[in-house]
Short mmCIF file of C-alpha atoms in Angstrom, two decimals:
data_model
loop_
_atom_site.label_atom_id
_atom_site.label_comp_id
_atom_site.label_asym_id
_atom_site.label_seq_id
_atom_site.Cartn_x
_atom_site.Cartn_y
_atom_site.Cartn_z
CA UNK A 28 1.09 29.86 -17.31
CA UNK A 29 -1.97 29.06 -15.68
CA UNK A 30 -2.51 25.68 -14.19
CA UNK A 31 -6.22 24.45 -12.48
CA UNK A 32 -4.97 21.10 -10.37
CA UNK A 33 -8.55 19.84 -10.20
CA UNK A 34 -8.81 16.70 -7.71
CA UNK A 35 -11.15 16.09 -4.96
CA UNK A 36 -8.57 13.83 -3.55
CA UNK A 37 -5.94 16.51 -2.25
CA UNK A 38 -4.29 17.39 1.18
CA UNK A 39 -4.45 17.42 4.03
CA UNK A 40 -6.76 14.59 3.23
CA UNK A 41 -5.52 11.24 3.64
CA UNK A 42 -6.15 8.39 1.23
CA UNK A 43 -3.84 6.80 -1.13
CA UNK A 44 -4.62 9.31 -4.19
CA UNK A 45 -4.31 12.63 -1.59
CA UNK A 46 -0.77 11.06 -1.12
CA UNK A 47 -0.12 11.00 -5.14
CA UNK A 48 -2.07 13.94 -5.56
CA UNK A 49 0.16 15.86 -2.77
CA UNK A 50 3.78 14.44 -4.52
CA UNK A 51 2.35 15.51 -8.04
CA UNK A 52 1.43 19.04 -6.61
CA UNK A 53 3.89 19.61 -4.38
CA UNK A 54 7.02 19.45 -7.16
CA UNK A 55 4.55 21.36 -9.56
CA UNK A 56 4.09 24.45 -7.34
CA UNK A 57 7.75 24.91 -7.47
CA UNK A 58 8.09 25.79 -11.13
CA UNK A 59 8.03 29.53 -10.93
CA UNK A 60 6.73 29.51 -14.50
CA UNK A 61 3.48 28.13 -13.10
CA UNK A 62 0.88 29.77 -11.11
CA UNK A 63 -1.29 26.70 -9.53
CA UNK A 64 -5.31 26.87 -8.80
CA UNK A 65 -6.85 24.22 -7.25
CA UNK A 66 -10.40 22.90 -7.08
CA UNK A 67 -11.22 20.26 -4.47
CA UNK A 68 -13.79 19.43 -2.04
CA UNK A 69 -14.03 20.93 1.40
CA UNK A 70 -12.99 19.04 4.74
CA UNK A 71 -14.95 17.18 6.33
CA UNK A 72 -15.48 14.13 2.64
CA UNK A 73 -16.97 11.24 3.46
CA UNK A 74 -13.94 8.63 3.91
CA UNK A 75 -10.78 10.98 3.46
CA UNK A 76 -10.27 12.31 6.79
CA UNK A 77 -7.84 15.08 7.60
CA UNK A 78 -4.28 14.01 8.07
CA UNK A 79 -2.84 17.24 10.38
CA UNK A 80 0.66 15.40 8.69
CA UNK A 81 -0.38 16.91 5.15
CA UNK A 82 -1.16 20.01 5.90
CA UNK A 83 2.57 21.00 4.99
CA UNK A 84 1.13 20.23 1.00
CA UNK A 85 -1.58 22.31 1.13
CA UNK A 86 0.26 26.03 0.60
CA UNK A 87 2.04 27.48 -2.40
CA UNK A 88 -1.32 28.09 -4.64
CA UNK A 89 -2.62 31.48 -6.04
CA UNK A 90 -5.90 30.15 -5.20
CA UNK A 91 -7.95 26.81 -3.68
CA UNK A 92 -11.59 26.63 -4.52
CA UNK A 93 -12.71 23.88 -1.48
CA UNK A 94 -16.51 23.12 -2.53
CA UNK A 95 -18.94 20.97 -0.23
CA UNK A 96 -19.21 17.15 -1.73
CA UNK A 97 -22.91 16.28 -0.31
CA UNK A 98 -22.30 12.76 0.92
CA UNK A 99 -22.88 10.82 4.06
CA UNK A 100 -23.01 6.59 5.01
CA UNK A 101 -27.18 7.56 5.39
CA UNK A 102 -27.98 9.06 2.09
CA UNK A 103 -25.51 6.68 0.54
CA UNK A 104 -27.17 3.78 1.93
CA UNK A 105 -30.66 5.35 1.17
CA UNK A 106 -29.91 5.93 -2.61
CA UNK A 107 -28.53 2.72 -3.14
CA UNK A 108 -31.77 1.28 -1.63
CA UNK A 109 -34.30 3.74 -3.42
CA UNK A 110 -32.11 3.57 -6.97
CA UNK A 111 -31.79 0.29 -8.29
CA UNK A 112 -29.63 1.28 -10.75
CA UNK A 113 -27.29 2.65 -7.56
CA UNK A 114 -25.38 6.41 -7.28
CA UNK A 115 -22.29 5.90 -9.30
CA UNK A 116 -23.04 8.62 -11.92
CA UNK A 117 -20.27 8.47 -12.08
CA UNK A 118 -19.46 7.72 -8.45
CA UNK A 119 -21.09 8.81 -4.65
CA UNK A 120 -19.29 12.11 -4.76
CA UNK A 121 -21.53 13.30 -8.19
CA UNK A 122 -22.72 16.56 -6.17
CA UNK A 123 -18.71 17.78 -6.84
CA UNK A 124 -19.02 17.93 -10.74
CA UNK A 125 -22.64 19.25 -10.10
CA UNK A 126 -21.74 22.60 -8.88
CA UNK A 127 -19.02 23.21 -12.04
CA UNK A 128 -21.11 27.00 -12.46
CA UNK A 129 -20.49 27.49 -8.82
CA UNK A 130 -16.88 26.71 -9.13
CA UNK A 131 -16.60 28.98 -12.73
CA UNK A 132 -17.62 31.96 -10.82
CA UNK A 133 -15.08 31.38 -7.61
CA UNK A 134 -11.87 30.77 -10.20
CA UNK A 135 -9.48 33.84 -10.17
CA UNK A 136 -7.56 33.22 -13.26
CA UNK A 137 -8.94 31.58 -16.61
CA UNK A 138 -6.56 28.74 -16.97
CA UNK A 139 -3.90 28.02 -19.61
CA UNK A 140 -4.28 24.44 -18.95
CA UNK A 141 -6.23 22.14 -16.75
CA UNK A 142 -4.81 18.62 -14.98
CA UNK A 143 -7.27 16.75 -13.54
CA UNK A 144 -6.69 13.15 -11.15
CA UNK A 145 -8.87 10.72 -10.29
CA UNK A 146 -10.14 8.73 -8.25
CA UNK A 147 -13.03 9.68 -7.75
CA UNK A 148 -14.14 9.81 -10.93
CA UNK A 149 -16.22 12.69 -10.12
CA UNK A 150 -12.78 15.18 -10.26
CA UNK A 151 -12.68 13.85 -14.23
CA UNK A 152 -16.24 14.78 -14.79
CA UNK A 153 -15.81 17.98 -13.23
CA UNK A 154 -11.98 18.71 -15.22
CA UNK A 155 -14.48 17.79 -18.45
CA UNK A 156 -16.76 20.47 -17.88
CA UNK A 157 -14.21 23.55 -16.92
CA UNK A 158 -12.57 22.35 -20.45
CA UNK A 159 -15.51 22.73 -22.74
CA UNK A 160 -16.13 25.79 -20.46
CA UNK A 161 -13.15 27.61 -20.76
CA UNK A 162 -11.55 25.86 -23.99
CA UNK A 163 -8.33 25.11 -23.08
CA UNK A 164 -6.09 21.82 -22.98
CA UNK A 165 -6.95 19.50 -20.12
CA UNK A 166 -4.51 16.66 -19.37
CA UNK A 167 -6.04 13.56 -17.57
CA UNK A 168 -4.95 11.36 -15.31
CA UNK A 169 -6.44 8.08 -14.29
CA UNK A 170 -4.92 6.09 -11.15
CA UNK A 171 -7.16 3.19 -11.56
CA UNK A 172 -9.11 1.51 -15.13
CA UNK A 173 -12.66 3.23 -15.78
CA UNK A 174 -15.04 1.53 -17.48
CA UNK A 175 -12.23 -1.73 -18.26
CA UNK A 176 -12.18 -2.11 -14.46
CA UNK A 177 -12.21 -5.70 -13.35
CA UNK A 178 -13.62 -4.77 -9.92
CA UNK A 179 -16.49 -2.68 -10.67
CA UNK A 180 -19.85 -4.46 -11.21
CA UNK A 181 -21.71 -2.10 -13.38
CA UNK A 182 -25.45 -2.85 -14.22
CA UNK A 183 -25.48 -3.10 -18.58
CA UNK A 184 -27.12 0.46 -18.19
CA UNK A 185 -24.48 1.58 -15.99
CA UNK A 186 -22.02 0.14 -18.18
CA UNK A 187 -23.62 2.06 -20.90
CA UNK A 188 -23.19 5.06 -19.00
CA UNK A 189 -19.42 4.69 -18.03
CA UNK A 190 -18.38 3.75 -21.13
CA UNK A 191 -19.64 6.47 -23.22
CA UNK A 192 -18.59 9.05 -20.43
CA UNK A 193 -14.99 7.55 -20.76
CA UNK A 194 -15.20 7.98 -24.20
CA UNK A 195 -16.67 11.43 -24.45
CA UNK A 196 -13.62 12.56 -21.98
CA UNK A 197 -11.17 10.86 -23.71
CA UNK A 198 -11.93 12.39 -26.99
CA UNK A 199 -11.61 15.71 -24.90
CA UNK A 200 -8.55 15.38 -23.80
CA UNK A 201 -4.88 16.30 -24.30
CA UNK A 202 -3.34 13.52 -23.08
CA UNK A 203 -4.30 10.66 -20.56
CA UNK A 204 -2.35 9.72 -17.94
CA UNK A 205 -2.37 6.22 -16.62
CA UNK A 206 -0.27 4.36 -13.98
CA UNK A 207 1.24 1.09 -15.34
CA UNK A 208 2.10 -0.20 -18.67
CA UNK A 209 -0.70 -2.95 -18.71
CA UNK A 210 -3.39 -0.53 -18.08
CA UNK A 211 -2.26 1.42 -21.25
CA UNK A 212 -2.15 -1.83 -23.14
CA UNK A 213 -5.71 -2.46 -22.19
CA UNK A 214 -6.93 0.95 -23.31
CA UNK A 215 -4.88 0.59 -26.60
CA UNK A 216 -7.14 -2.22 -27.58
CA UNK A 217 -10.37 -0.65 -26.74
CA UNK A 218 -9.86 2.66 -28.21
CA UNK A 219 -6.94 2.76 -30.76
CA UNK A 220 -7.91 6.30 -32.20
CA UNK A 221 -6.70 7.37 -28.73
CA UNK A 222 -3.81 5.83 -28.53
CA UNK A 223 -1.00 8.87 -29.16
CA UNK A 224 -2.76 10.56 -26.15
CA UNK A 225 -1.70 7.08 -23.78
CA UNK A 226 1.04 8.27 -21.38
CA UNK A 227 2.68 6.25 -18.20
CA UNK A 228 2.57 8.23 -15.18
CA UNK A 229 2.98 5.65 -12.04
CA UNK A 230 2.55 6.23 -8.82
CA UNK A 231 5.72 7.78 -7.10
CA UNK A 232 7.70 8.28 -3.71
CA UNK A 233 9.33 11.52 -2.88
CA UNK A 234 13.02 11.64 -2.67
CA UNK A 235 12.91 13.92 0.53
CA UNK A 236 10.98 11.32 2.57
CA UNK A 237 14.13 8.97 2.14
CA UNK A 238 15.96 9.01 5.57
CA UNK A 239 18.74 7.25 7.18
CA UNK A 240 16.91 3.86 8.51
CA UNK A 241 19.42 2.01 11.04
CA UNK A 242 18.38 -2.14 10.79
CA UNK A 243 17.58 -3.19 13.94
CA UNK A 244 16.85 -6.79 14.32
CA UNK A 245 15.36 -6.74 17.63
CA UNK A 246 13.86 -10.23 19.24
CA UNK A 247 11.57 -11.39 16.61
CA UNK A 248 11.04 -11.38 12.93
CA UNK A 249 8.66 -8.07 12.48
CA UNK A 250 6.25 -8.21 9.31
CA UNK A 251 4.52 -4.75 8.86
CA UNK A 252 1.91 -4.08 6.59
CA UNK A 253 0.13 -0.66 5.87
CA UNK A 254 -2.73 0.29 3.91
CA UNK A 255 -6.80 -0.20 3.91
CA UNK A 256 -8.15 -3.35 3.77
CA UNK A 257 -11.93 -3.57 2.01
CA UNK A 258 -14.50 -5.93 0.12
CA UNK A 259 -12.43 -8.72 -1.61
CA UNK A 260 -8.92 -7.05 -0.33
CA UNK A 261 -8.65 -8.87 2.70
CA UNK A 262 -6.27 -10.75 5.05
CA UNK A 263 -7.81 -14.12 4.58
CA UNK A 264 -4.78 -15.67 2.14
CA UNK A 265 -2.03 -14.79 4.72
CA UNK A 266 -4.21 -15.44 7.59
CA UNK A 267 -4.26 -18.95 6.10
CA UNK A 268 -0.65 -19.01 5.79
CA UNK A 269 -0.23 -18.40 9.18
CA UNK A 270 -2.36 -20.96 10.24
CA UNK A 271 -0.06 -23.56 8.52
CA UNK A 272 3.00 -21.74 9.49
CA UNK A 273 1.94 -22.70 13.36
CA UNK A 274 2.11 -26.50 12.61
CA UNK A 275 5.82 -26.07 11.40
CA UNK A 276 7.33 -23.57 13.68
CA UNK A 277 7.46 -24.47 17.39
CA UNK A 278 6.67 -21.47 19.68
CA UNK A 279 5.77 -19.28 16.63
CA UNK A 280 5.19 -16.34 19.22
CA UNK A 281 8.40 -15.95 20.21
CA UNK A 282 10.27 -15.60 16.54
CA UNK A 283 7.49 -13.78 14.75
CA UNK A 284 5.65 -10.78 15.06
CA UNK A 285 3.12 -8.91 12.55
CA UNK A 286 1.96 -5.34 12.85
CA UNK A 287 -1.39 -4.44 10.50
CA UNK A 288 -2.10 -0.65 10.25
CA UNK A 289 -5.00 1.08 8.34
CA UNK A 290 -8.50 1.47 7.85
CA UNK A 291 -10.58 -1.77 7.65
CA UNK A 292 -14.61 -2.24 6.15
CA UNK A 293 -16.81 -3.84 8.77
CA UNK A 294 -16.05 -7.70 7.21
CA UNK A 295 -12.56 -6.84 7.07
CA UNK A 296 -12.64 -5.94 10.79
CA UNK A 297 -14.22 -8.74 12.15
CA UNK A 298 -11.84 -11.12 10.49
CA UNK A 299 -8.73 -9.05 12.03
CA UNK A 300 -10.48 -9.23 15.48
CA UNK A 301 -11.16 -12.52 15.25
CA UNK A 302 -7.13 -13.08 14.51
CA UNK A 303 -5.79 -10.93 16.76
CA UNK A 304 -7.98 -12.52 20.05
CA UNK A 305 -6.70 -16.03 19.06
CA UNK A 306 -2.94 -15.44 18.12
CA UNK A 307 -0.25 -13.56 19.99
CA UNK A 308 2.27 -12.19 17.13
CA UNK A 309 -0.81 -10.14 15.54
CA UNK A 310 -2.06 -7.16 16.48
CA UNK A 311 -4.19 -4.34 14.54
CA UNK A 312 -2.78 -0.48 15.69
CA UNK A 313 -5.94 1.14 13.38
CA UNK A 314 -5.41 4.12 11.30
CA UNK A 315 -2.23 5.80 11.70
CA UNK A 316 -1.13 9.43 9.76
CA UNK A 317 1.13 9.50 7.33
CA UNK A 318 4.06 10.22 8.86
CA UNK A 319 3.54 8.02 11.28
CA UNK A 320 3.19 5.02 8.84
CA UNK A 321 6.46 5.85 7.20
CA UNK A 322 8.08 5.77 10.94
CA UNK A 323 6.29 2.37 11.24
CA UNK A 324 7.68 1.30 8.08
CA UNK A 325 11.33 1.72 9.15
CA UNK A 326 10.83 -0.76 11.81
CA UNK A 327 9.97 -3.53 9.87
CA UNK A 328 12.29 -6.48 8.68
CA UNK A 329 9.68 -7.38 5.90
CA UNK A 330 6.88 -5.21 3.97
CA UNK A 331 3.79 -6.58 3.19
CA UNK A 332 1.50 -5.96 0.18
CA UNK A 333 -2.05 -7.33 -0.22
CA UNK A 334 -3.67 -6.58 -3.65
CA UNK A 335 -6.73 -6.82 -4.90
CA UNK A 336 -7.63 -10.55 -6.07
CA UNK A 337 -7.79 -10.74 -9.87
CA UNK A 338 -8.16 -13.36 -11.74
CA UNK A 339 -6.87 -12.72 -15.79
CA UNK A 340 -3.03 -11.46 -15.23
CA UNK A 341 -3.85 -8.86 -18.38
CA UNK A 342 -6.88 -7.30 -15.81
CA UNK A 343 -4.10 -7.26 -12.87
CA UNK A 344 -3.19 -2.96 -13.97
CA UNK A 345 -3.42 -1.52 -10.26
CA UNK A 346 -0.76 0.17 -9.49
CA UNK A 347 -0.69 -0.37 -5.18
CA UNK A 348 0.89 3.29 -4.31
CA UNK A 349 2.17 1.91 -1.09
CA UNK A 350 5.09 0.23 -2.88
CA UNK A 351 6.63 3.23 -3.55
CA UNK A 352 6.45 4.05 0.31
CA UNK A 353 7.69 1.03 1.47
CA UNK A 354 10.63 1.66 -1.24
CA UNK A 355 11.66 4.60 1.36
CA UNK A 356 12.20 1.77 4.26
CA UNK A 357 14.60 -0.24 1.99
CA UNK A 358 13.25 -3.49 3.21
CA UNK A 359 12.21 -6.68 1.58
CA UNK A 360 8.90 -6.71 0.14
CA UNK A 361 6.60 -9.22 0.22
CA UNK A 362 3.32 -9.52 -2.46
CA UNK A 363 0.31 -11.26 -2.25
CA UNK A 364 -1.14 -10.70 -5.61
CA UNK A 365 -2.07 -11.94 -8.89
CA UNK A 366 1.15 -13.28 -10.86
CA UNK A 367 1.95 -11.86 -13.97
CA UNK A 368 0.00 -8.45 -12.98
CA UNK A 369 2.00 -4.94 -12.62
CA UNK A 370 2.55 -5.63 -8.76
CA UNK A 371 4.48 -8.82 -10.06
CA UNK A 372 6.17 -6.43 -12.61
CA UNK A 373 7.33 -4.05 -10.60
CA UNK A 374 8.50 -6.06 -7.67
CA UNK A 375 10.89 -8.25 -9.67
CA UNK A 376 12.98 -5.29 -10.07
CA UNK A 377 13.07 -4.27 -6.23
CA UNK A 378 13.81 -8.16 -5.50
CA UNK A 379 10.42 -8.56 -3.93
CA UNK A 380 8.78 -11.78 -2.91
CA UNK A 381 5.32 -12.55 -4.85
CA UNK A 382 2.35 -14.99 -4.16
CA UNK A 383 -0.09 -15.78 -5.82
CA UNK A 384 -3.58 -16.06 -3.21
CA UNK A 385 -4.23 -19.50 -3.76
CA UNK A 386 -0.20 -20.42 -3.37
CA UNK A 387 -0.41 -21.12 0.33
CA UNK A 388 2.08 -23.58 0.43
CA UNK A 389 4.49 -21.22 -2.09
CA UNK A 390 3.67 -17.92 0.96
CA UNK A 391 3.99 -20.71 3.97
CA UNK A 392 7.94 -21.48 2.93
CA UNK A 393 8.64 -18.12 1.77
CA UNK A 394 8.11 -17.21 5.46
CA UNK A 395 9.92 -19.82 6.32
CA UNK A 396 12.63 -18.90 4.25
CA UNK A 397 12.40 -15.35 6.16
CA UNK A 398 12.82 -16.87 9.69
CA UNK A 399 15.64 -18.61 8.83
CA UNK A 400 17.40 -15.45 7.28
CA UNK A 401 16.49 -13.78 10.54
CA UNK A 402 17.74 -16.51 12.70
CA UNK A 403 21.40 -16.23 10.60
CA UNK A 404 21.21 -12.67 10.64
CA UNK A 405 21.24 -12.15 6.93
CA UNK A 406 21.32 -8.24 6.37
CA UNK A 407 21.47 -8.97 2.30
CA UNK A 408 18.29 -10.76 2.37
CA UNK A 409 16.09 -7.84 4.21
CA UNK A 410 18.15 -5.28 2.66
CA UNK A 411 17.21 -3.54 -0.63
CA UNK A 412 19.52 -0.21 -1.05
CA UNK A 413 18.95 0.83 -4.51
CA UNK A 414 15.88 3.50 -4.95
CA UNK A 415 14.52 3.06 -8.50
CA UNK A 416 14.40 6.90 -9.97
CA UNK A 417 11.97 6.11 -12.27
CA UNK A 418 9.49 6.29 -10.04
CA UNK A 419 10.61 9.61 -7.96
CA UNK A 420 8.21 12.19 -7.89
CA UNK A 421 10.52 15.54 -9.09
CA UNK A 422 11.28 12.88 -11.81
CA UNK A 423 7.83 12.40 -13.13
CA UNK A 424 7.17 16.14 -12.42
CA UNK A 425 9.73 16.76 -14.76
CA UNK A 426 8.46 14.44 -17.37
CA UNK A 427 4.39 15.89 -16.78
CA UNK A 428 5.59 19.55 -17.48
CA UNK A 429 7.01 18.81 -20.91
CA UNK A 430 3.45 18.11 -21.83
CA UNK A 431 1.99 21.53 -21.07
CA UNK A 432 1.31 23.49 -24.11
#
């Protein structure tokens, strides 16, 4: 059988759906059954630089079509400035679904069946028009909401746009593949004709990443957190917390120490800096690889996730795909988030810590709490051993194969 993997987000770039995209493909490439083209955009893409750690993915194909996206901060900036309407059609990588003819002509095999991932959205468009091209099923596979997204502001023409894109692709395909039981929910309500085509595909860790990680408690109390941090994803809630953790801890400095790594968007940055210059447990180590945020990982006594601040629990569907790394570290996980969203779902089964980002007080004794486990030396309460399968990447492999046809 012929598979096209279509996905501008695909090793060795880095970015949280190359990572997905690279477990997903990497498990698939192994069935023997399957001979694997892949269509993706060509090194260097605006904000997913090369991570020389991923280049062990990026092998085992009969063919990779790598196409140029035309994108940079300047023309970006310009478009949005001469456009009033803006460049998501559907997003700033549009010149990758633009050259589908291009990408026709350079394919070595017709496929038996196409699977397609975004984000971008662009890699969806593109999937759409190779199906109605070569007529053939096309299985779809959304890591974030669409047009239902609760942090997109779309103009009502954009809107317009999205929506009956969405609709025109969903109709097209075989199946659609979303990441957490709420988001399915949501799309059950908007399009019910659809909804036998709904299937839960999370995000996932690999099981050959998991490594013996000796606890090591060190001096101080060592809170890591890794990921980007942009736009309304920012450190200000636990920033705050820390503030008010100072008035009840004497000599914070000397029990506590917090370790941010990642890319940051220019606001972002200048609040970090701003930390980092006035306190002495914080410091920023910028954007590491991947490997080397795993090894980061293992060194921490706590994990911490920030998500994106929404404000209905029923909008709260992203799926953060670092979880499922910090899972490998078999640590305790800490959550700023929205309560009642799928971060809040999924962490009360790995025994993880949630806040909500206007519980201060709730985050301030839950570190608390923390520093006096540390002080006693409580393994159980940094500890967590068990490795949910159901979100193991062979696993989910497994299950995505039964839906070729």
């Amino acid at each position: 059988m012929n598979l096209l993997f279509v996905s501008i987000a695909f090793p060795p770039k880095s970015d949280p759906e190359c990572l997905q995209a690279a477990k997903y493909y990497k498990y698939l490439k192994e069935e023997r059954l399957l001979k694997v083209e892949v269509v993706t955009s060509k090194v260097p893409t605006l904000f997913m630089p090369v991570d020389e750690s991923l280049r062990s993915f990026d092998f085992g194909f009969s063919n990779k079509v790598e196409v140029p996206v035309y994108e940079t901060k300047i023309t970006n900036f310009f478009l949005r400035k001469v456009v009033p309407e803006g460049i998501d059609w559907p997003d700033s990588k549009f010149t990758f679904h633009l050259q589908s003819e291009k990408i026709i002509k350079l394919l070595k095999f017709k496929p038996d069946i196409i699977y397609s991932r975004s984000y971008p959205l662009s890699s969806t468009i593109l999937a759409f028009k190779l199906h109605k091209y070569f007529q053939v099923p096309w299985i779809l596979h959304l890591s974030d909401p669409w047009s239902i997204s609760p942090i997109h502001n779309y103009t009502l023409k954009q809107s317009r746009y999205h929506s009956t894109l969405e609709h025109e692709c969903f109709n097209a395909a075989y199946k659609i593949c979303l990441t957490s039981e709420k988001l399915i929910e949501n799309y059950k309500k908007k399009y019910k004709q659809f909804e036998d085509k709904f299937e839960y595909f999370p995000n996932v860790y690999d099981k050959e990443d998991i490594s013996d990680n000796i606890f090591s408690w060190g001096n101080k109390l060592r809170i890591i957190y890794t990921g980007g941090l942009a736009g309304a994803r920012g450190p200000d809630a636990f920033f705050k917390a820390l503030l008010h953790l100072e008035t009840q801890v004497i000599n914070l400095e000397e029990k506590l120490e917090i370790i941010f790594a990642g890319p940051t968007d220019r606001e972002n940055k200048k609040k970090i800096d701003a930390f980092q210059s006035r306190v002495g447990y914080f410091k920023h180590v910028g954007v590491l690889s991947y490997t080397q945020c795993l090894e980061l990982q293992k060194e921490a006594h706590i994990l911490l996730v920030i998500d994106n601040p929404i404000k209905h629990p029923h909008d709260a569907v992203f799926f953060p795909s670092k979880i499922l790394d910090y899972l490998l570290a078999k640590r305790k996980i800490i959550a700023i988030t929205t309560p009642g969203g799928t971060t809040n779902l999924v962490l009360n089964s790995l025994r993880g810590d949630v806040y909500s980002f206007e519980n201060c007080e709730g985050l301030v004794n839950g570190l608390l709490l923390a520093l006096k486990a540390y002080e006693r030396k409580d393994l159980k309460y940094f500890l967590v051993e068990e490795i949910s399968p159901v979100f193991e990447a062979s696993f989910n492999v497994e299950r995505l194969k039964k839906l070729f046809i």
